[in-house]
Coordinates of C-alpha atoms in Angstrom, one line a residue:
Chain A
M8 CA -19.1 -29.1 -35.3
E9 CA -21.4 -28.1 -32.4
K10 CA -22.2 -24.4 -31.8
T11 CA -20.4 -24.4 -28.4
K12 CA -17.3 -25.8 -30.0
W13 CA -17.2 -23.0 -32.6
L14 CA -17.6 -20.4 -29.9
E15 CA -14.9 -22.0 -27.7
K16 CA -12.5 -22.2 -30.7
A17 CA -13.1 -18.5 -31.4
A18 CA -12.4 -17.5 -27.8
Q19 CA -9.3 -19.6 -27.7
A20 CA -7.9 -18.0 -30.9
I21 CA -8.1 -14.7 -29.1
L22 CA -6.6 -16.0 -25.9
D23 CA -3.7 -17.4 -28.1
A24 CA -3.6 -14.0 -29.8
D25 CA -3.5 -16.0 -33.1
E26 CA -4.7 -13.8 -35.9
A27 CA -4.4 -16.5 -38.6
A28 CA -6.4 -19.0 -36.5
A29 CA -9.0 -16.3 -35.7
Q30 CA -9.5 -15.6 -39.4
D31 CA -9.6 -19.3 -40.3
I32 CA -12.3 -19.9 -37.6
A33 CA -14.3 -16.9 -38.8
E34 CA -14.4 -18.2 -42.4
K35 CA -15.1 -21.8 -41.5
S36 CA -17.8 -21.0 -39.0
L37 CA -19.6 -19.0 -41.7
A38 CA -19.3 -21.8 -44.1
A39 CA -20.8 -24.1 -41.4
G40 CA -23.8 -21.9 -41.1
M41 CA -23.0 -20.2 -37.7
D42 CA -24.7 -16.9 -36.9
P43 CA -21.9 -14.2 -37.4
L44 CA -23.3 -12.0 -34.6
E45 CA -23.2 -14.9 -32.2
M46 CA -19.7 -15.7 -33.2
I47 CA -18.6 -12.1 -32.6
N48 CA -20.4 -11.6 -29.3
E49 CA -20.2 -15.0 -27.7
G50 CA -17.1 -16.3 -29.3
F51 CA -14.4 -13.8 -30.1
A52 CA -15.7 -11.1 -27.7
A53 CA -15.8 -13.7 -24.9
G54 CA -12.1 -14.3 -25.6
I55 CA -11.2 -10.7 -25.4
R56 CA -13.2 -10.3 -22.1
K57 CA -11.2 -13.2 -20.7
M58 CA -8.0 -11.5 -21.8
G59 CA -9.2 -8.4 -19.9
D60 CA -9.8 -10.4 -16.8
L61 CA -6.3 -11.9 -17.0
F62 CA -4.8 -8.4 -17.4
D63 CA -6.6 -7.3 -14.2
R64 CA -5.0 -10.3 -12.5
G65 CA -1.5 -9.7 -13.8
E66 CA -1.5 -12.8 -16.0
V67 CA -1.6 -11.0 -19.4
F68 CA 0.3 -7.9 -20.3
L69 CA -0.7 -4.8 -22.3
P70 CA 1.2 -5.8 -25.5
G71 CA -0.5 -9.2 -25.4
L72 CA -3.9 -7.4 -25.3
V73 CA -3.0 -5.3 -28.3
V74 CA -2.0 -8.4 -30.3
A75 CA -5.2 -10.2 -29.2
S76 CA -7.2 -7.2 -30.3
D77 CA -5.7 -7.3 -33.8
A78 CA -6.7 -11.0 -34.0
M79 CA -10.2 -10.1 -33.0
M80 CA -10.5 -7.2 -35.4
A81 CA -9.3 -9.5 -38.3
A82 CA -12.0 -12.1 -37.4
V83 CA -14.7 -9.5 -37.0
K84 CA -13.9 -8.0 -40.4
I85 CA -14.7 -11.3 -42.0
L86 CA -17.8 -12.0 -39.9
E87 CA -19.2 -8.5 -40.5
Q88 CA -19.4 -9.0 -44.2
A89 CA -22.0 -11.7 -43.5
L90 CA -24.1 -9.3 -41.4
P91 CA -27.0 -7.2 -42.7
K92 CA -25.8 -3.8 -43.9
D93 CA -27.3 -1.9 -40.9
K94 CA -25.3 -4.1 -38.5
Q95 CA -22.0 -3.6 -40.2
D96 CA -19.4 -1.2 -38.7
Q97 CA -21.5 -0.7 -35.6
K98 CA -19.4 0.6 -32.8
M99 CA -20.1 -0.4 -29.2
G100 CA -20.2 3.3 -28.3
V101 CA -18.3 6.6 -28.9
I102 CA -16.2 7.7 -25.9
V103 CA -14.4 10.9 -25.2
I104 CA -11.8 10.5 -22.5
G105 CA -9.0 12.5 -20.9
T106 CA -7.1 13.4 -17.7
V107 CA -8.5 16.6 -16.3
E108 CA -6.7 19.9 -16.4
G109 CA -3.8 20.3 -13.9
D110 CA -3.2 16.6 -13.8
I111 CA -0.4 15.1 -15.9
H112 CA -0.9 11.4 -14.9
D113 CA -1.9 9.4 -18.0
I114 CA -0.6 5.9 -17.5
G115 CA -3.9 4.5 -16.0
K116 CA -5.9 6.5 -18.5
G117 CA -3.7 5.0 -21.3
I118 CA -4.5 1.5 -20.1
I119 CA -8.2 2.1 -20.1
V120 CA -8.1 3.7 -23.5
T121 CA -6.4 0.6 -24.9
M122 CA -8.9 -1.7 -23.2
L123 CA -11.9 0.2 -24.5
S124 CA -10.4 0.2 -28.1
V125 CA -9.7 -3.5 -27.8
H126 CA -13.4 -4.1 -26.9
G127 CA -14.7 -2.3 -30.0
Y128 CA -15.4 1.2 -28.7
E129 CA -14.6 4.3 -30.7
V130 CA -12.3 6.2 -28.3
H131 CA -11.3 9.8 -28.6
D132 CA -8.4 10.2 -26.2
L133 CA -7.8 13.9 -25.4
G134 CA -4.6 13.2 -23.5
R135 CA -3.8 14.7 -20.2
D136 CA -4.0 18.1 -18.6
V137 CA -7.1 18.7 -20.7
P138 CA -9.1 21.9 -20.2
I139 CA -12.8 21.1 -19.2
E140 CA -14.2 22.9 -22.2
N141 CA -12.2 20.6 -24.5
F142 CA -14.2 17.6 -23.2
V143 CA -17.4 19.4 -24.0
T144 CA -16.3 20.5 -27.5
K145 CA -15.1 17.0 -28.4
A146 CA -18.2 15.3 -27.0
K147 CA -20.4 17.6 -29.2
E148 CA -18.2 17.1 -32.3
V149 CA -18.2 13.3 -32.2
N150 CA -21.7 12.9 -30.8
A151 CA -20.3 11.0 -27.8
D152 CA -22.2 8.4 -25.9
V153 CA -19.8 8.5 -23.0
V154 CA -17.4 11.1 -21.4
G155 CA -14.7 9.7 -19.2
S156 CA -12.3 11.6 -17.0
S157 CA -9.3 10.6 -15.0
A158 CA -7.7 12.3 -12.0
M159 CA -4.9 10.9 -10.0
M160 CA -4.8 13.3 -7.0
T161 CA -7.2 14.9 -4.5
T162 CA -5.9 18.2 -5.6
T163 CA -7.1 17.7 -9.2
Q164 CA -10.2 15.5 -8.9
L165 CA -12.3 18.6 -8.5
G166 CA -11.9 18.9 -12.3
Q167 CA -14.3 15.9 -12.6
K168 CA -16.9 17.8 -10.8
K169 CA -16.4 20.8 -13.0
L170 CA -16.8 18.6 -16.0
E171 CA -20.2 17.5 -14.8
E172 CA -21.2 21.1 -14.4
A173 CA -19.8 22.0 -17.8
L174 CA -21.7 19.2 -19.5
K175 CA -24.9 20.3 -17.8
A176 CA -24.3 23.9 -18.9
A177 CA -23.8 22.8 -22.5
G178 CA -27.1 20.8 -22.4
L179 CA -25.2 17.5 -22.9
R180 CA -25.5 15.9 -19.5
N181 CA -28.6 14.0 -20.3
K182 CA -27.2 12.8 -23.6
V183 CA -24.0 11.2 -22.3
I184 CA -22.9 8.7 -19.7
T185 CA -20.2 10.0 -17.5
M186 CA -17.5 7.8 -15.9
V187 CA -14.7 8.8 -13.5
G188 CA -11.5 7.0 -12.7
G189 CA -8.1 7.5 -11.1
A190 CA -6.4 6.6 -7.9
V191 CA -8.5 8.8 -5.6
A192 CA -11.9 8.3 -7.2
T193 CA -14.5 6.1 -5.6
D194 CA -18.2 5.1 -6.0
H195 CA -19.0 7.7 -3.4
W196 CA -17.1 10.4 -5.3
A197 CA -19.0 9.5 -8.5
K198 CA -22.4 9.8 -6.7
R199 CA -21.4 13.0 -5.0
I200 CA -20.5 14.9 -8.2
G201 CA -23.3 13.3 -10.2
A202 CA -21.2 11.1 -12.5
D203 CA -22.9 7.9 -13.7
F204 CA -20.3 5.6 -12.4
Y205 CA -16.8 5.0 -11.1
G206 CA -14.5 2.5 -12.9
E207 CA -12.3 0.8 -10.3
S208 CA -10.4 -1.3 -12.8
P209 CA -10.4 -1.8 -16.6
Q210 CA -12.6 -4.8 -16.3
D211 CA -15.0 -3.1 -13.8
T212 CA -15.2 -0.1 -16.2
L213 CA -16.0 -2.4 -19.2
E214 CA -18.7 -4.2 -17.3
K215 CA -20.4 -1.1 -16.0
L216 CA -20.2 0.5 -19.4
K217 CA -21.8 -2.4 -21.2
E218 CA -24.6 -2.5 -18.6
R219 CA -25.4 1.1 -19.1
L220 CA -25.1 1.2 -22.9
N221 CA -27.4 -1.8 -23.4
Chain B
M17 CA -27.6 -11.2 16.8
G18 CA -25.9 -7.9 17.0
K19 CA -24.6 -5.8 14.1
I20 CA -20.9 -5.1 13.7
M21 CA -19.9 -1.6 12.7
T22 CA -17.3 -1.4 10.0
R23 CA -16.6 0.4 6.8
M24 CA -16.5 0.1 3.0
G25 CA -13.3 0.6 1.1
D26 CA -14.2 4.2 0.5
G27 CA -14.5 4.8 4.2
F28 CA -18.3 4.9 4.5
P29 CA -19.6 3.3 7.7
V30 CA -21.6 0.1 7.2
E31 CA -23.2 -2.5 9.6
M32 CA -22.6 -6.2 9.1
S33 CA -24.1 -9.3 10.7
E34 CA -21.6 -11.8 12.0
N35 CA -22.3 -14.1 9.0
Q36 CA -21.7 -11.2 6.5
L37 CA -18.4 -10.4 8.3
R38 CA -17.2 -14.0 8.2
G39 CA -18.3 -14.2 4.5
D40 CA -16.3 -11.1 3.5
L41 CA -13.2 -12.2 5.4
A42 CA -13.3 -15.6 3.7
A43 CA -14.0 -14.1 0.3
G44 CA -11.1 -11.6 0.7
T45 CA -8.5 -14.2 1.5
E46 CA -9.8 -16.5 -1.3
D47 CA -9.5 -13.7 -3.9
A48 CA -5.8 -13.1 -2.9
A49 CA -5.0 -16.8 -2.8
D50 CA -6.5 -17.3 -6.3
R51 CA -4.7 -14.2 -7.8
G52 CA -1.4 -14.7 -6.1
K53 CA -1.4 -18.5 -6.2
I54 CA -0.6 -18.5 -2.5
S55 CA -2.2 -20.1 0.6
P56 CA -5.3 -18.5 2.0
L57 CA -5.5 -17.6 5.7
S58 CA -6.3 -20.4 8.1
K59 CA -9.6 -20.8 10.0
E60 CA -7.7 -19.6 13.2
E61 CA -6.4 -16.5 11.3
L62 CA -9.8 -15.6 10.0
Q63 CA -11.3 -16.0 13.5
Y64 CA -8.5 -13.7 14.8
L65 CA -9.5 -11.1 12.1
F66 CA -13.2 -11.6 13.1
D67 CA -12.4 -10.8 16.7
I68 CA -10.5 -7.7 15.7
F69 CA -13.4 -6.4 13.6
N70 CA -15.9 -7.4 16.3
S71 CA -14.1 -5.4 19.0
P72 CA -16.5 -2.8 20.5
Y73 CA -13.6 -0.3 20.8
R74 CA -13.0 2.4 18.2
F75 CA -9.3 2.0 18.5
V76 CA -7.3 -1.2 18.9
S77 CA -3.6 -1.9 19.2
T78 CA -1.0 -4.6 19.4
E79 CA -0.2 -6.1 22.7
P80 CA 2.8 -4.6 24.5
G81 CA 6.0 -6.3 23.2
K82 CA 4.6 -6.8 19.7
E83 CA 5.1 -3.2 18.5
V84 CA 7.0 -2.6 15.3
V85 CA 9.0 0.1 13.7
L86 CA 6.9 3.0 12.4
S87 CA 8.3 4.6 9.4
Y88 CA 6.8 7.3 7.1
D89 CA 7.3 8.0 3.5
A90 CA 6.8 11.4 2.0
A91 CA 6.2 12.8 5.5
P92 CA 6.9 16.5 4.8
I93 CA 4.5 16.4 1.9
K94 CA 1.6 14.9 3.9
L95 CA 1.3 17.6 6.4
M96 CA 1.2 20.2 3.7
R97 CA -1.4 18.2 1.8
A98 CA -3.5 18.4 5.0
A99 CA -3.2 22.2 4.8
V100 CA -0.9 22.3 7.9
N101 CA 1.4 25.2 7.1
V102 CA 4.8 24.0 8.3
H103 CA 8.1 23.8 6.6
R104 CA 9.6 20.4 5.7
I105 CA 12.1 20.4 8.5
Q106 CA 9.4 21.3 11.1
S107 CA 7.1 18.6 9.6
L108 CA 9.8 16.0 10.1
Q109 CA 10.3 17.2 13.7
I110 CA 6.6 16.8 14.3
H111 CA 6.7 13.3 12.9
E112 CA 9.6 12.3 15.0
K113 CA 8.8 14.0 18.3
L114 CA 5.0 14.0 18.2
L115 CA 3.7 11.3 15.9
G116 CA 6.0 8.5 17.0
A117 CA 8.0 8.0 13.8
D118 CA 11.0 5.7 14.2
T119 CA 12.4 6.8 10.8
I120 CA 11.8 10.0 8.9
E121 CA 12.1 10.9 5.3
L122 CA 12.9 14.1 3.5
G123 CA 11.3 14.5 0.1
H124 CA 10.7 17.3 -2.4
I125 CA 7.1 18.4 -3.2
D126 CA 7.6 16.9 -6.8
Y127 CA 8.7 13.7 -5.1
S128 CA 10.4 12.2 -8.2
F129 CA 14.1 11.8 -8.7
K130 CA 14.1 13.5 -12.1
P131 CA 13.0 17.0 -11.0
V132 CA 15.3 16.8 -8.0
K133 CA 18.4 16.3 -10.1
P134 CA 18.9 19.9 -11.1
I135 CA 18.2 21.2 -7.6
V136 CA 20.0 18.5 -5.7
G137 CA 22.4 21.1 -4.1
T138 CA 19.5 22.9 -2.4
E139 CA 18.1 19.5 -1.3
Q140 CA 21.5 18.6 0.3
T141 CA 21.3 21.9 2.3
V142 CA 17.9 21.1 3.6
L143 CA 19.0 17.5 4.4
E144 CA 22.0 18.8 6.4
Q145 CA 19.8 21.2 8.3
T146 CA 17.3 18.4 9.1
L147 CA 20.1 16.2 10.4
L148 CA 21.0 18.9 12.9
V149 CA 17.6 19.0 14.5
T150 CA 16.3 15.4 14.3
H151 CA 17.6 12.1 15.8
A152 CA 15.7 9.3 14.0
P153 CA 17.3 7.7 10.9
L154 CA 16.7 10.1 8.0
F155 CA 15.9 8.8 4.5
Y156 CA 15.8 10.8 1.4
G157 CA 12.9 9.7 -0.7
A158 CA 11.4 10.1 -4.2
M159 CA 9.7 8.0 -6.9
P160 CA 11.5 6.6 -10.0
N161 CA 8.4 7.9 -11.8
L162 CA 9.1 6.8 -15.4
G163 CA 6.1 8.8 -16.5
L164 CA 8.4 11.8 -16.5
Y165 CA 10.6 10.3 -19.2
R166 CA 7.9 10.1 -21.8
Q167 CA 6.7 13.0 -24.1
P168 CA 5.7 15.7 -23.4
D169 CA 7.5 15.6 -20.0
G170 CA 10.5 13.7 -21.2
P171 CA 12.6 12.9 -24.2
F172 CA 11.2 9.5 -25.3
P173 CA 8.1 8.8 -27.4
N174 CA 5.0 8.2 -25.3
P175 CA 4.6 4.4 -25.0
S176 CA 0.9 4.7 -24.2
E177 CA 0.2 6.5 -27.5
L178 CA 2.4 4.0 -29.4
M179 CA 0.7 1.1 -27.9
Q180 CA -2.7 2.4 -28.9
L181 CA -1.4 2.6 -32.5
G182 CA -0.3 -1.0 -32.3
K183 CA 3.4 0.0 -32.3
I184 CA 4.5 -2.5 -29.7
D185 CA 8.2 -2.7 -30.5
E186 CA 8.5 1.1 -30.5
A187 CA 6.6 1.4 -27.2
R188 CA 8.9 -1.2 -25.6
Q189 CA 12.0 0.6 -26.9
S190 CA 10.8 3.8 -25.3
Y191 CA 10.3 2.1 -21.9
E192 CA 13.8 0.6 -22.2
M193 CA 15.4 4.0 -22.9
A194 CA 13.5 5.5 -20.0
V195 CA 14.9 2.9 -17.7
E196 CA 18.4 3.8 -18.5
D197 CA 17.8 7.6 -18.0
A198 CA 15.9 7.0 -14.8
V199 CA 18.6 4.8 -13.3
K200 CA 21.2 7.6 -13.9
D201 CA 18.9 10.1 -12.2
I202 CA 18.2 7.9 -9.2
V203 CA 21.8 7.1 -8.7
Y204 CA 22.9 10.7 -9.1
V205 CA 20.4 12.1 -6.6
S206 CA 20.8 9.2 -4.1
S207 CA 24.6 9.5 -4.2
A208 CA 24.4 13.2 -3.5
M209 CA 22.0 12.8 -0.6
Y210 CA 23.9 9.8 0.9
D211 CA 27.1 11.7 0.6
S212 CA 25.5 14.6 2.5
G213 CA 24.6 12.3 5.4
A214 CA 21.2 10.7 4.6
D215 CA 21.0 7.4 6.5
G216 CA 19.1 5.8 3.7
I217 CA 17.4 6.2 0.3
N218 CA 13.7 5.4 -0.2
M219 CA 12.6 4.6 -3.7
D220 CA 8.9 5.0 -3.2
T221 CA 5.9 4.0 -5.4
T222 CA 8.2 1.9 -7.5
G223 CA 6.4 0.2 -10.4
A224 CA 3.8 3.0 -10.8
A225 CA 4.6 3.1 -14.5
G226 CA 4.7 -0.7 -14.8
D227 CA 7.4 -3.2 -15.2
A228 CA 10.0 -0.7 -16.6
D229 CA 9.5 1.4 -13.5
F230 CA 10.2 -1.5 -11.2
L231 CA 13.3 -2.5 -13.3
A232 CA 14.6 1.1 -12.9
G233 CA 14.3 0.8 -9.1
L234 CA 16.0 -2.5 -9.0
K235 CA 18.9 -1.5 -11.3
A236 CA 19.5 1.7 -9.4
A237 CA 19.5 -0.2 -6.1
E238 CA 22.1 -2.6 -7.4
I239 CA 24.4 0.2 -8.5
L240 CA 24.0 2.1 -5.2
K241 CA 24.7 -1.0 -3.2
Q242 CA 27.9 -1.6 -5.1
K243 CA 28.9 2.0 -4.8
Y244 CA 28.0 2.2 -1.0
P245 CA 28.0 -1.2 0.5
D246 CA 26.6 0.1 3.8
I247 CA 23.8 2.2 2.3
C248 CA 20.2 1.4 3.5
I249 CA 17.9 1.2 0.6
E250 CA 14.1 1.0 1.0
L251 CA 12.1 0.0 -2.0
G252 CA 8.4 0.7 -1.7
M253 CA 5.9 -0.5 -4.3
A254 CA 3.0 1.1 -6.1
G255 CA 0.6 -1.7 -6.5
E256 CA -0.1 -5.3 -5.6
F257 CA 1.3 -6.7 -8.8
V258 CA 3.7 -5.3 -11.4
L259 CA 1.7 -4.0 -14.3
G260 CA 3.0 -5.5 -17.6
L261 CA 3.1 -2.4 -19.7
H262 CA 6.3 -3.6 -21.5
G263 CA 5.6 -7.2 -20.7
E264 CA 9.0 -8.8 -21.4
L265 CA 11.5 -7.0 -19.1
T266 CA 13.5 -9.4 -16.9
Y267 CA 15.7 -9.1 -13.9
H268 CA 18.3 -11.9 -13.3
G269 CA 16.2 -13.9 -15.8
D270 CA 12.8 -13.5 -14.1
R271 CA 10.0 -11.7 -15.9
L272 CA 8.9 -8.7 -13.8
A273 CA 5.4 -8.2 -15.2
G274 CA 2.7 -9.8 -13.1
M275 CA 4.8 -10.4 -10.0
Y276 CA 3.0 -10.2 -6.7
A277 CA 4.7 -9.2 -3.4
H278 CA 6.1 -12.6 -2.6
D279 CA 8.0 -12.6 -5.9
Q280 CA 8.8 -8.9 -5.9
V281 CA 10.7 -9.2 -2.6
K282 CA 13.0 -11.8 -4.1
M283 CA 14.0 -9.3 -6.8
A284 CA 14.5 -6.6 -4.2
E285 CA 16.8 -8.9 -2.3
K286 CA 18.9 -9.7 -5.4
A287 CA 19.3 -6.0 -6.0
G288 CA 20.6 -5.4 -2.6
V289 CA 17.6 -3.6 -1.1
T290 CA 17.6 -3.4 2.7
I291 CA 13.9 -2.9 3.4
F292 CA 11.0 -3.9 1.2
G293 CA 7.7 -2.1 1.3
P294 CA 4.9 -4.1 -0.4
V295 CA 1.6 -2.7 -1.3
V296 CA -1.9 -4.2 -1.6
N297 CA -4.5 -1.9 -3.1
S298 CA -7.8 -1.4 -1.3
K299 CA -10.9 -1.8 -3.5
S300 CA -13.2 1.0 -2.6
S301 CA -16.4 -0.9 -3.6
R302 CA -15.6 -3.8 -1.2
S303 CA -15.8 -3.8 2.6
C304 CA -12.8 -3.2 4.8
P305 CA -13.0 -6.8 6.2
W306 CA -12.8 -8.1 2.7
N307 CA -9.9 -5.7 1.8
L308 CA -7.9 -6.4 5.0
S309 CA -8.3 -10.2 4.8
R310 CA -7.1 -10.0 1.2
A311 CA -4.2 -7.7 1.9
I312 CA -3.0 -9.8 4.8
T313 CA -3.0 -12.9 2.6
F314 CA -0.7 -11.2 0.1
I315 CA 1.6 -9.7 2.7
K316 CA 1.8 -12.9 4.8
A317 CA 3.0 -14.8 1.7
C318 CA 5.6 -12.0 1.2
C319 CA 6.9 -12.1 4.8
E320 CA 7.2 -15.9 4.7
V321 CA 9.7 -15.8 1.9
A322 CA 11.5 -12.6 2.8
N323 CA 15.0 -12.5 4.1
I324 CA 15.0 -8.7 4.5
P325 CA 12.8 -6.5 6.7
I326 CA 9.3 -5.8 5.5
H327 CA 7.7 -2.4 6.1
V328 CA 4.2 -2.8 4.6
N329 CA 2.5 0.3 3.2
M330 CA -0.6 1.1 5.3
G331 CA -2.6 4.2 4.6
M332 CA -4.9 6.0 2.1
G333 CA -6.2 3.2 -0.2
V334 CA -3.6 0.5 0.7
G335 CA -3.1 -2.3 3.2
G336 CA -6.8 -2.7 3.9
V337 CA -7.2 1.0 4.8
P338 CA -10.0 2.8 3.0
M339 CA -9.5 5.2 0.1
T340 CA -10.1 8.5 1.9
A341 CA -8.0 11.6 2.4
H342 CA -8.1 11.1 6.2
P343 CA -8.2 7.4 6.9
P344 CA -10.5 6.6 9.9
V345 CA -8.7 5.5 13.1
D346 CA -11.1 2.5 13.7
I347 CA -10.0 0.8 10.5
T348 CA -6.4 2.0 10.4
S349 CA -5.8 0.7 13.9
R350 CA -7.5 -2.6 13.1
A351 CA -5.6 -3.0 9.9
S352 CA -2.3 -2.2 11.6
K353 CA -2.8 -4.5 14.5
A354 CA -3.9 -7.4 12.3
M355 CA -1.1 -6.9 9.7
V356 CA 1.6 -6.7 12.4
E357 CA 0.4 -9.8 14.4
L358 CA -0.6 -12.1 11.5
C359 CA 2.3 -11.3 9.2
R360 CA 5.1 -10.9 11.7
L361 CA 6.0 -7.6 10.1
D362 CA 9.1 -5.6 10.8
G363 CA 7.5 -2.3 10.3
L364 CA 4.7 -0.2 9.0

């Protein structure tokens, strides 16, 4: 089978959220001499990226994403065994995320946490109404690559600015990427407070994150 | 060729060439048509939008005779949010007598049905006092807000946390239990306020917690309509499509997740809703012409199939209006004029 066909079949197994098919394709593609890293990044991950795009459009729903993620993880587990030891169990990045103190809205943040996990990031979700110092403590503890904060209201979004200041004071600001989200956040707000970027939607966040971590 | 002054979706001023403006208007309608599987705006409609954006005036308006009803949701809260120190009743008087509101709405600062339930007696008193000093139809409004029914705010396991653990069935059960409790609270509070003289009930920001939230609004509307056949129920949405956080909830056999405004309104009609308030979110990283063209495409499709009045949500971050705390009048007036004239709206 041609390389493109293997990659297409891998992506389709994820779009079908078919764990058995994903495992079967992973095993057979290895036997056929396909590069496992290429199968992960351009096959199965392409499928999950498409699922994310469909979620953004209201054509796929959160439970479907979770099932597709399970299918992807099952395939990746097989493919990883064929990778050199230093490439195994590599995470896309370590993320600490939460809704800032005073804000109890966590539905949007919950969606992005699921999306980030589905895409292979190690996510530490601090929950909602999270004191700023907890973001800093957790980022240190897990050696985070990214610190994300959510705020739903104009009255609480100042917490995102305080987080930037707290990360600077702790000497972490140059070591982590910061991202902000929530109904009232904008690109301009991110620039104004010194955050690295604003994630407008789950897909937008994933694209910007990938760009900055590469 | 002159530059046209407009704004980005976060309110920042930007200049565009005529070609850039036409390009963004075309791209906006195409995005909506593609997502909603609906018709894009015609060349004439895009030209009409171009002319509105190209107007040299800061403020534009509809022609005399094309005005629509101007209603406000959460009005008493908005003046307080702008640091204007007035009581709720005075705020509603200001909206009615100074700001041109055709309907007014009393709401509590928590603006959710659940926290109002234990204090409904005091809310009834404020409503009765408001009725004595205002003339416009008075709604009582709040959000279904299913977020308040999950732990730690409510009794049911947090479905976001369950979903992250892959416990899909448990998460779905939690949403379903929350719907039942929310419906009871909405019906209880709405009945009390209607019995006290409210002219209508506004369920605002419905669907904010996904398809279960939308279902709660629809079920509550259905019960209220059976209980009070003459009640006016306005159902306002939270976003342009219903987020599928449960994914399998149905109403009269139709799956709610993923519904855009033109499908949402049919559900609202089945539930007995009197006025439907669709929402299209503004993208802060895209231009206002792109956002407005896109919003009008969605709303026009909704108006074309609707058999009940449509009062579209226009304001901070919705309806083509930028995401800023104080939406600028140049874009808000352009968006309002275009929305009213191209969609044949009943109200804003």
